[in-house]
Short mmCIF file of C-alpha atoms in Angstrom, two decimals:
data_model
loop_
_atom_site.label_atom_id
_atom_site.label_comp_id
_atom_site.label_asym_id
_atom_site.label_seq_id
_atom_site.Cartn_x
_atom_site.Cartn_y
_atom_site.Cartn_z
CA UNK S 280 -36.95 -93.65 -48.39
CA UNK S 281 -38.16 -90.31 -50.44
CA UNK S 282 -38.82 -91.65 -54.80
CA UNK S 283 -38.11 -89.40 -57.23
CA UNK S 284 -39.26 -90.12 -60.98
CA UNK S 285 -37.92 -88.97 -64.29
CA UNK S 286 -40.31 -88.57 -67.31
CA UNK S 287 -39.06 -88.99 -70.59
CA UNK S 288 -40.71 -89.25 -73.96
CA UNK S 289 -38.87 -90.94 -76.29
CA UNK S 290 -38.76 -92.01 -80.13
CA UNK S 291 -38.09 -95.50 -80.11
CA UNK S 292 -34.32 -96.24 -81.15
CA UNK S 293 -33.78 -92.33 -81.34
CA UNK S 294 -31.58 -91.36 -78.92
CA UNK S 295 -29.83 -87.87 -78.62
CA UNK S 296 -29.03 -85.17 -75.97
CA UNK S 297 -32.45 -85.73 -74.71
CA UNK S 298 -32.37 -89.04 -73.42
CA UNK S 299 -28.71 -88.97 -72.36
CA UNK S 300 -29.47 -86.12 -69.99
CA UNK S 301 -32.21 -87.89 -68.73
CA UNK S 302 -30.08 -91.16 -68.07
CA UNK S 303 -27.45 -89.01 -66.41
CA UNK S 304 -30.54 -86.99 -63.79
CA UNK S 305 -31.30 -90.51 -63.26
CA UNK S 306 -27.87 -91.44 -62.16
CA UNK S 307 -26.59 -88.83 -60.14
CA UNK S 308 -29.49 -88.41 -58.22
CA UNK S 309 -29.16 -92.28 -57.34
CA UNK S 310 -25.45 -91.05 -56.31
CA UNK S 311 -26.23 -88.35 -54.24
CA UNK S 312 -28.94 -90.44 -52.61
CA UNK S 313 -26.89 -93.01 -51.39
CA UNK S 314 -26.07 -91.04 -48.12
CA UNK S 315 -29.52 -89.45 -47.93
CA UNK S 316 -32.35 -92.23 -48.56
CA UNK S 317 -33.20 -91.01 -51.77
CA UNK S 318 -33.86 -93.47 -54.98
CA UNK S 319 -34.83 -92.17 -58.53
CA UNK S 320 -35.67 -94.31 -61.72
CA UNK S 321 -36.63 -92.97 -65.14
CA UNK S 322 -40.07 -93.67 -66.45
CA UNK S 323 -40.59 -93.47 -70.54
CA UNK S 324 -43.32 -93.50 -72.86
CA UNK S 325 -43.01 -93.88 -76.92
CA UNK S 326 -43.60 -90.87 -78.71
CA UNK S 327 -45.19 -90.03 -82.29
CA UNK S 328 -45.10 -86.84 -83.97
CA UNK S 329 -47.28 -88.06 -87.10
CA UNK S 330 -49.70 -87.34 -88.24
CA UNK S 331 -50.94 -84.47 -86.32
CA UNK S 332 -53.45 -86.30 -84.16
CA UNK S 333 -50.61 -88.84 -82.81
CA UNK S 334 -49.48 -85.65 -80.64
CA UNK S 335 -52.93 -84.97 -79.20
CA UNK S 336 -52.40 -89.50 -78.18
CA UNK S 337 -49.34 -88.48 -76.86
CA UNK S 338 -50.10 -85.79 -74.32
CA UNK S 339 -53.40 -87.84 -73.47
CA UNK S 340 -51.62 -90.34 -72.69
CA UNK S 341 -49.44 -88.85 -70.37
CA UNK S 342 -52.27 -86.88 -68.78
CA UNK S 343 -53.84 -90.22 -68.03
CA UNK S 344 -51.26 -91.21 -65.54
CA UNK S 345 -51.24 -90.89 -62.01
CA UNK S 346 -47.96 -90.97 -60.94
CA UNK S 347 -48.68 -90.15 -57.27
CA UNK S 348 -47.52 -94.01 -55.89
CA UNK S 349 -45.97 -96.98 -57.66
CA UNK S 350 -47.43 -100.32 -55.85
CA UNK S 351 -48.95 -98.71 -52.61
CA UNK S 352 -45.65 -96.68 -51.95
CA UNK S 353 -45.61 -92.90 -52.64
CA UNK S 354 -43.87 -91.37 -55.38
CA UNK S 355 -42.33 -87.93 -53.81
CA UNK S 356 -41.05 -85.72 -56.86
CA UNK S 357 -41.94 -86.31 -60.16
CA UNK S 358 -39.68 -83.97 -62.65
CA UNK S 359 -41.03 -83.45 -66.43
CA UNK S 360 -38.31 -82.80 -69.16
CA UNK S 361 -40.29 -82.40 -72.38
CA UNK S 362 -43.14 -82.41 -74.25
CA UNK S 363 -45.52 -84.13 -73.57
CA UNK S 364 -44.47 -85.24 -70.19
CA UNK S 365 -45.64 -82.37 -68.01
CA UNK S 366 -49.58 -83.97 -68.49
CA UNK S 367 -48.70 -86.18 -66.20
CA UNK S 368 -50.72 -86.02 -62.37
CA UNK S 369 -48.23 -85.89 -59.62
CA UNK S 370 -48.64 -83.38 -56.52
CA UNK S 371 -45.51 -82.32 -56.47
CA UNK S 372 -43.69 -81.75 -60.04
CA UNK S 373 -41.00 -79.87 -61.46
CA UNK S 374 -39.86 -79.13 -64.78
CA UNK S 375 -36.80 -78.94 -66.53
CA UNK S 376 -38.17 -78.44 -70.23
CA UNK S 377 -35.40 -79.36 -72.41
CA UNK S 378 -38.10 -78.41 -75.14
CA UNK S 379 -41.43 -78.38 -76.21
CA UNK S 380 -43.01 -79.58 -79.27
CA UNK S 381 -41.70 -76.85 -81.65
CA UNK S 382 -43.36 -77.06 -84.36
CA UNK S 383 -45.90 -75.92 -82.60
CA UNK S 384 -43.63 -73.20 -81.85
CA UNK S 385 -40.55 -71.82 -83.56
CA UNK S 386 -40.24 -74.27 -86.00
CA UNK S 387 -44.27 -73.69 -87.40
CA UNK S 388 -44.39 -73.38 -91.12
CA UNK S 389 -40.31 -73.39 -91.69
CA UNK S 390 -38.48 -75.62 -93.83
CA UNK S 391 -38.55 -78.37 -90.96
CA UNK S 392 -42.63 -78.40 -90.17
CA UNK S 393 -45.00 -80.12 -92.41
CA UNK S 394 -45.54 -78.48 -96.04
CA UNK S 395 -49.05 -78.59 -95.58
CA UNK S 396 -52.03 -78.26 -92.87
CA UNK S 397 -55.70 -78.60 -93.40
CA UNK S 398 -57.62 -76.71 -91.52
CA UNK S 399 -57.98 -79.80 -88.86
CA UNK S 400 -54.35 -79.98 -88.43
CA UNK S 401 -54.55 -76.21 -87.50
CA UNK S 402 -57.50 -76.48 -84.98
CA UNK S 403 -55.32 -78.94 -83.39
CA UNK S 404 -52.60 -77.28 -83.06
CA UNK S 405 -54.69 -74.22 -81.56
CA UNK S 406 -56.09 -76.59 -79.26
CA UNK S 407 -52.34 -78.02 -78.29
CA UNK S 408 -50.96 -74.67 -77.77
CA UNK S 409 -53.81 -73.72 -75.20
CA UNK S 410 -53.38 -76.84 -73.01
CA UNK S 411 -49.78 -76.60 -73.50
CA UNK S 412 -49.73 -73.20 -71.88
CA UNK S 413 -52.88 -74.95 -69.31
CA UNK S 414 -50.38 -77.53 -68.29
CA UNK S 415 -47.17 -75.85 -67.96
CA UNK S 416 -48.73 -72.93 -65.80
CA UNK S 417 -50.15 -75.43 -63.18
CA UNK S 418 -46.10 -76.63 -62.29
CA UNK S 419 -44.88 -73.50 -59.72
CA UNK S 420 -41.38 -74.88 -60.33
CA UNK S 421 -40.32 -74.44 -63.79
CA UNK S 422 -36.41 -74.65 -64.87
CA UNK S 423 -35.03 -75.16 -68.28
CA UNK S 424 -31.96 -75.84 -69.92
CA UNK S 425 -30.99 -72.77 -71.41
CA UNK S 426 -31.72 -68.92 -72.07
CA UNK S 427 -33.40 -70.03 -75.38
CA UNK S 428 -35.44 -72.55 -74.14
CA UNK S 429 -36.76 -69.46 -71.30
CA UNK S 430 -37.39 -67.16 -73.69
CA UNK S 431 -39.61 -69.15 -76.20
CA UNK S 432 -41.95 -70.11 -73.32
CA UNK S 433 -41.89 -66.61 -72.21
CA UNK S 434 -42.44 -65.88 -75.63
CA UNK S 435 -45.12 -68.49 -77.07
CA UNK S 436 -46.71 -69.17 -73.34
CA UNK S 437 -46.29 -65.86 -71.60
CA UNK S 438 -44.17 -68.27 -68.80
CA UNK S 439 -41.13 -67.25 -66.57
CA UNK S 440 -38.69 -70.02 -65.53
CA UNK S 441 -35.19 -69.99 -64.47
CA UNK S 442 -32.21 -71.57 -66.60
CA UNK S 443 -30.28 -74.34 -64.98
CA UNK S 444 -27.56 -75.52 -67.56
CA UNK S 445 -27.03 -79.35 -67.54
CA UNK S 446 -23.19 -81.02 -67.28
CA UNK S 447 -22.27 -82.98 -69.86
CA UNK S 448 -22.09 -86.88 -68.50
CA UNK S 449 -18.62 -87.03 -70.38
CA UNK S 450 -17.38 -83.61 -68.31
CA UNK S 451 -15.40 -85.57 -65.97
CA UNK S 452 -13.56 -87.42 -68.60
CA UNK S 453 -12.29 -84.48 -71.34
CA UNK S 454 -9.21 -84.00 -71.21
CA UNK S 455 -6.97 -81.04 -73.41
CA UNK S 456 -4.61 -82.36 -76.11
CA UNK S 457 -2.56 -80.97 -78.92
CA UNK S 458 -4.25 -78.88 -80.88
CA UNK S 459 -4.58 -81.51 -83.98
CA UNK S 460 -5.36 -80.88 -87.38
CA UNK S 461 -8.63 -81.73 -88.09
CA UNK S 462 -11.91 -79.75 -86.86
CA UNK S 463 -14.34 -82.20 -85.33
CA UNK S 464 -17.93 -81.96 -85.67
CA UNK S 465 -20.21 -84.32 -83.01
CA UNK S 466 -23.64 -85.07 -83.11
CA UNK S 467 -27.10 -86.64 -84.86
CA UNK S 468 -26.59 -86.65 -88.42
CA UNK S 469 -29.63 -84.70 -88.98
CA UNK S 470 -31.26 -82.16 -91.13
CA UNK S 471 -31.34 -78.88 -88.02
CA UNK S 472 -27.73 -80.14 -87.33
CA UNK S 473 -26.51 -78.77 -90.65
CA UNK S 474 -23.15 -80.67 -91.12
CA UNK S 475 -23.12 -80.12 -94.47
CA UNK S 476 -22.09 -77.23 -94.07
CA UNK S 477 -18.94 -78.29 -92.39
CA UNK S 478 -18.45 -80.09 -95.46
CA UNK S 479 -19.33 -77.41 -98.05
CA UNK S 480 -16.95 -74.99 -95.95
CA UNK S 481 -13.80 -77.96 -96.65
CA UNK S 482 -14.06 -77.70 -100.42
CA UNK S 483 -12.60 -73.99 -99.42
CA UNK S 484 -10.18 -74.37 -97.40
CA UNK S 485 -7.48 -76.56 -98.70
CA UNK S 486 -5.66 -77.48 -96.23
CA UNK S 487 -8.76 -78.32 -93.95
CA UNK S 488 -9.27 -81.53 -92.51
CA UNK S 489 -12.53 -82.44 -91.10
CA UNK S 490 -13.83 -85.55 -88.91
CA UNK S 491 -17.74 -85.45 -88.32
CA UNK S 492 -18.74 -88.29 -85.48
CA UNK S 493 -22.59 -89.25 -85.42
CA UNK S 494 -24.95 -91.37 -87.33
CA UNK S 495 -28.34 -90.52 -89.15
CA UNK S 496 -30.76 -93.23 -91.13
CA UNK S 497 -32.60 -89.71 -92.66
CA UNK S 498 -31.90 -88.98 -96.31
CA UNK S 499 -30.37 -86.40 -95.05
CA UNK S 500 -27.75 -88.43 -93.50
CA UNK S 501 -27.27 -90.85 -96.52
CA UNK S 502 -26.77 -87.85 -98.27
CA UNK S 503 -23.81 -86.63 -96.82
CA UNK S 504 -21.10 -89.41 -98.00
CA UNK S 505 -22.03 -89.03 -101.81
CA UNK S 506 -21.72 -85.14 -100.96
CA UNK S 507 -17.98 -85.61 -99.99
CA UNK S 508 -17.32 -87.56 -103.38
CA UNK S 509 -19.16 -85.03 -105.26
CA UNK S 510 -16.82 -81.86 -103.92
CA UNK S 511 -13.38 -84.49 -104.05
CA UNK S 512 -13.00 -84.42 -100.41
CA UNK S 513 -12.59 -88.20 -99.92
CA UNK S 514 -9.13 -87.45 -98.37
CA UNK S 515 -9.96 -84.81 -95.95
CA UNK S 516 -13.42 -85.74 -94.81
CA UNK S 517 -14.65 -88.54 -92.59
CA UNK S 518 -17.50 -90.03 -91.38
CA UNK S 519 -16.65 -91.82 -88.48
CA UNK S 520 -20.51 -93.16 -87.90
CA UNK S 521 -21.28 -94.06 -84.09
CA UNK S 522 -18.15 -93.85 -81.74
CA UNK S 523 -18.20 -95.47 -78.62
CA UNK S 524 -17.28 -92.86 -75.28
CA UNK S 525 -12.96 -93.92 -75.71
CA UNK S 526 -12.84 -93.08 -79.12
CA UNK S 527 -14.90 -89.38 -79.19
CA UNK S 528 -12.83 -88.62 -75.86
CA UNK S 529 -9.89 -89.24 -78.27
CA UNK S 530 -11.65 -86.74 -80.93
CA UNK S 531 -12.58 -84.32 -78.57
CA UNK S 532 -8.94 -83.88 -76.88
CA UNK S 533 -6.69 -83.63 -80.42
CA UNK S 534 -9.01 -81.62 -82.26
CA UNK S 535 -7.91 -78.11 -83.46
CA UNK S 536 -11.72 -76.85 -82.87
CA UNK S 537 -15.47 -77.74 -83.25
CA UNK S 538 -17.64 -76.87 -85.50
CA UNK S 539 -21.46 -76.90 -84.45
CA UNK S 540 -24.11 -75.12 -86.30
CA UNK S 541 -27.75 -76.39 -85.33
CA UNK S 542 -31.14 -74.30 -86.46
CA UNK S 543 -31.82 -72.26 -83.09
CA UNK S 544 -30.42 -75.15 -80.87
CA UNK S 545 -31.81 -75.36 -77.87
CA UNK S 546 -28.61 -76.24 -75.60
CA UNK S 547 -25.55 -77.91 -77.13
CA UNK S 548 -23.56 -80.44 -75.36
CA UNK S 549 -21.18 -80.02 -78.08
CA UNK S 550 -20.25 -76.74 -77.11
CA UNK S 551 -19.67 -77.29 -73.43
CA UNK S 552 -17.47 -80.65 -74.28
CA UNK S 553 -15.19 -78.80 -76.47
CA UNK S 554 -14.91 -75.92 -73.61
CA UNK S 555 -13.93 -78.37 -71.04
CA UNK S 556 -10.94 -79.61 -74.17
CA UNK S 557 -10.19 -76.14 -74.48
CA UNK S 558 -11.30 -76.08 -78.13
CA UNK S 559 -13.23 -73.07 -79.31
CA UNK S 560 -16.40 -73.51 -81.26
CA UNK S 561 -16.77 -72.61 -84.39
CA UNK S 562 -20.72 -71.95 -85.08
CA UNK S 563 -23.34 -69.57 -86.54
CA UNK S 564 -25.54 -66.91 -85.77
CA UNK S 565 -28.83 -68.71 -85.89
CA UNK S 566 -27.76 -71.63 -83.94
CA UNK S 567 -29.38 -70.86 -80.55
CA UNK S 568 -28.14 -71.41 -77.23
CA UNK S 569 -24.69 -72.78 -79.05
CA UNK S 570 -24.55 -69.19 -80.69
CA UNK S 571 -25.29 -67.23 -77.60
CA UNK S 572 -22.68 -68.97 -75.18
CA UNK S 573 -20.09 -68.93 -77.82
CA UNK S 574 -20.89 -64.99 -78.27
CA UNK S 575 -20.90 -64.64 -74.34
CA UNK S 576 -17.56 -66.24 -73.72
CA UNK S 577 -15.84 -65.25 -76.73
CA UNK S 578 -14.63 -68.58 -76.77
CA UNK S 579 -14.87 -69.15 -80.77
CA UNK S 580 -15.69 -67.50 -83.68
CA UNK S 581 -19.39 -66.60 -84.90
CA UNK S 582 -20.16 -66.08 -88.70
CA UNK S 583 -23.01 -66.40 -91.27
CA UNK S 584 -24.79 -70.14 -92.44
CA UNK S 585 -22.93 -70.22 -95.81
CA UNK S 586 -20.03 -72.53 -96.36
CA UNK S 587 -17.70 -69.55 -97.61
CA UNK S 588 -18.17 -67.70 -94.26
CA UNK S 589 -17.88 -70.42 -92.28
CA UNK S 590 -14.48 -71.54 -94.51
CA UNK S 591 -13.22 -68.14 -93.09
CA UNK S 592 -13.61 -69.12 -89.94
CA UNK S 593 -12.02 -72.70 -90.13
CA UNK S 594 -8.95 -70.39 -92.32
CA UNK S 595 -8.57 -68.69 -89.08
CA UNK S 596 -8.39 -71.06 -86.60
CA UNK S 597 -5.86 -73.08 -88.82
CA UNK S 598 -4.02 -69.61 -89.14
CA UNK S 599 -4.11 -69.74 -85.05
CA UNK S 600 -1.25 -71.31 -83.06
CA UNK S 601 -2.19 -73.83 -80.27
CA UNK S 602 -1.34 -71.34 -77.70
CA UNK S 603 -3.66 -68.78 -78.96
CA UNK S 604 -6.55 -71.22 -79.64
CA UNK S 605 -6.43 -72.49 -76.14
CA UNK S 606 -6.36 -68.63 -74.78
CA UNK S 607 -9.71 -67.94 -77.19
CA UNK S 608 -10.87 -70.71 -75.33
CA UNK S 609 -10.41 -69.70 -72.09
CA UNK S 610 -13.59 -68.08 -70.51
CA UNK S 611 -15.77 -71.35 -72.41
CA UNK S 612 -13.47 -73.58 -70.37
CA UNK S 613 -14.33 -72.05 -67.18
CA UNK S 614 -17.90 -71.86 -68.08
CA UNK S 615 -18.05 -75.70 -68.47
CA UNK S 616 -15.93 -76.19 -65.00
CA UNK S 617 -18.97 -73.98 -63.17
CA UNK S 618 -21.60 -76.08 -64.77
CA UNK S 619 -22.26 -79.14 -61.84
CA UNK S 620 -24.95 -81.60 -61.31
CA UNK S 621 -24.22 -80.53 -57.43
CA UNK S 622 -26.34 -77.30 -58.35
CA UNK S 623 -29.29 -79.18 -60.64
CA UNK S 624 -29.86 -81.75 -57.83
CA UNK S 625 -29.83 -78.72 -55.31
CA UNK S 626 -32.41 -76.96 -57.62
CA UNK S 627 -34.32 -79.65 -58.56
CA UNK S 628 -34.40 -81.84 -55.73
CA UNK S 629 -33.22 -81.38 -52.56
CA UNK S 630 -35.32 -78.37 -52.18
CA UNK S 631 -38.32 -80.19 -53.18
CA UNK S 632 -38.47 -83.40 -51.14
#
């Protein structure tokens, strides 16, 4: 019988893309092992990002492990998703960065990083970035789950790795309905997610109707409902809070299109979902990987982050018949139909064990 762990670092009762992906690896490697003597489980660890010396606990304790054998049996593939998991010892480890810690990245000194760092908090971030770099060059196999994610370690760590794009678990089950009339937006109600703007956009577009699925305990979040009163939109807006799998099927397949429009996302599932609907995505340019397939495919339409460029966009796909919104989404669906956990677990496993 070959093992094969999954490291994730998790926020306790956060759980996003992240941890669903990781759930999924979990799974379908358990389902492809079946036949083949292969068993995987997922092994966690909390995670802090504050203050600054909670992420230097964080990667030490991760480095501290020796994940080699579990109770006098060896471990056989260990494969690292994000930050700080790849300090773990194993002998044998891939990664599949979903992301690293990006404020010590990308995200340093913007809007979403701390407003201020003494001179300690910068020394140990200095010190971060170097083992960072240390720790990811020491794994041969590195993978991650997009173009963006490859080009800011190329970028920031002077690293090559190869992009292997993950399914969605809820692939199998989209299905293509009418064309409705609301645009759907999915996701953590979050600052970087920006729905806000979905709702600024509504206020010009009159005959817009938008449904935004996801839930948020941020101020942010608790921000958004008294935003809707504020612009009048309490009959064309709503916040649906957590759906369970049934119901956001149901969104997904009646929607007209979806609007996603993260700060330099670093995959999406959003987008791929709506591709394998048939919905075209209605995003921004400085939304990342969701940006860059949407521009790729031509599958949806790309415009500035301000509420009366994106309005222009939701005009036009209410101008759109269903016919023609399904053909603009065309070369996304096939996208999403090419993207199969049969390749990840050939990539990530069975080469490796």
């Amino acid at each position: 019988m070959k093992r094969v762990i999954v490291l994730g670092a998790q926020v306790p009762f956060i759980r996003g893309g992240a941890e669903f992906l990781n759930e999924e690896l979990v799974r379908q490697i358990n389902l492809w092992g079946k036949q083949r003597q292969v068993v995987a489980e997922l092994v966690q660890l909390p995670y802090r990002w504050y203050p600054e010396t909670e992420i230097l606990s964080s990667a030490l304790a991760w480095r501290l492990l020796d994940l080699n054998e579990s109770n006098g049996q060896k471990i056989d593939l260990c494969i690292c998703t994000k930050f700080p998991t790849y300090a773990a010892q194993h002998a044998n480890k891939t990664l599949w960065l979903v992301h690293q810690h990006r404020v010590l990245y990308d995200l340093e000194r913007t809007r979403f990083d701390f407003p201020h760092l003494n001179s300690r908090d910068v020394a140990l971030r200095d010190a971060l970035r170097v083992s960072d770099t240390q720790l990811l060059s020491d794994i041969e196999s590195r993978y991650t789950i997009s173009q963006t994610v490859t080009e800011r370690l190329q970028q920031f760590n002077g690293l090559s790795s190869q992009v292997l794009y993950p399914p969605s678990k809820l692939a199998p089950l989209i299905t293509s309905g009418d064309y409705g009339d609301y645009i759907l937006c999915i996701g953590r109600l979050e600052s970087m997610k920006r729905p806000d703007l979905l709702i600024r956009a509504a206020a010009h577009v009159p005959k817009a109707k938008i449904v935004i699925a996801g839930t948020g305990a941020s101020d942010y979040a608790l921000s958004l409902a008294p935003l809707v009163h504020e612009l009048g939109l309490q009959d064309r807006v709503e916040l649906t809070g957590f759906v369970e799998d049934e119901k956001l099927l149901a969104l997904i397949a009646g929607c007209r299109a979806v609007f996603y429009s993260p700060v330099d996302e670093d995959y999406g599932f959003a987008t791929l979902e709506a591709f394998a609907a048939h919905k075209p995505v209605i995003t921004v340019d400085d939304s990342g990987e969701v940006g860059r397939i949407v521009k790729a495919t031509g599958s949806g339409l790309v415009t500035g982050p301000t509420a009366e460029e994106i309005a222009q966009s939701i005009g036009d796909c209410y101008a759109r018949t269903g016919a023609q919104l399904r053909a603009l989404a065309d070369e996304g669906y096939r996208l999403s139909t090419s993207i199969t956990w049969d390749r990840v677990i050939r990539e990530l496993v069975e080469e490796r064990i």
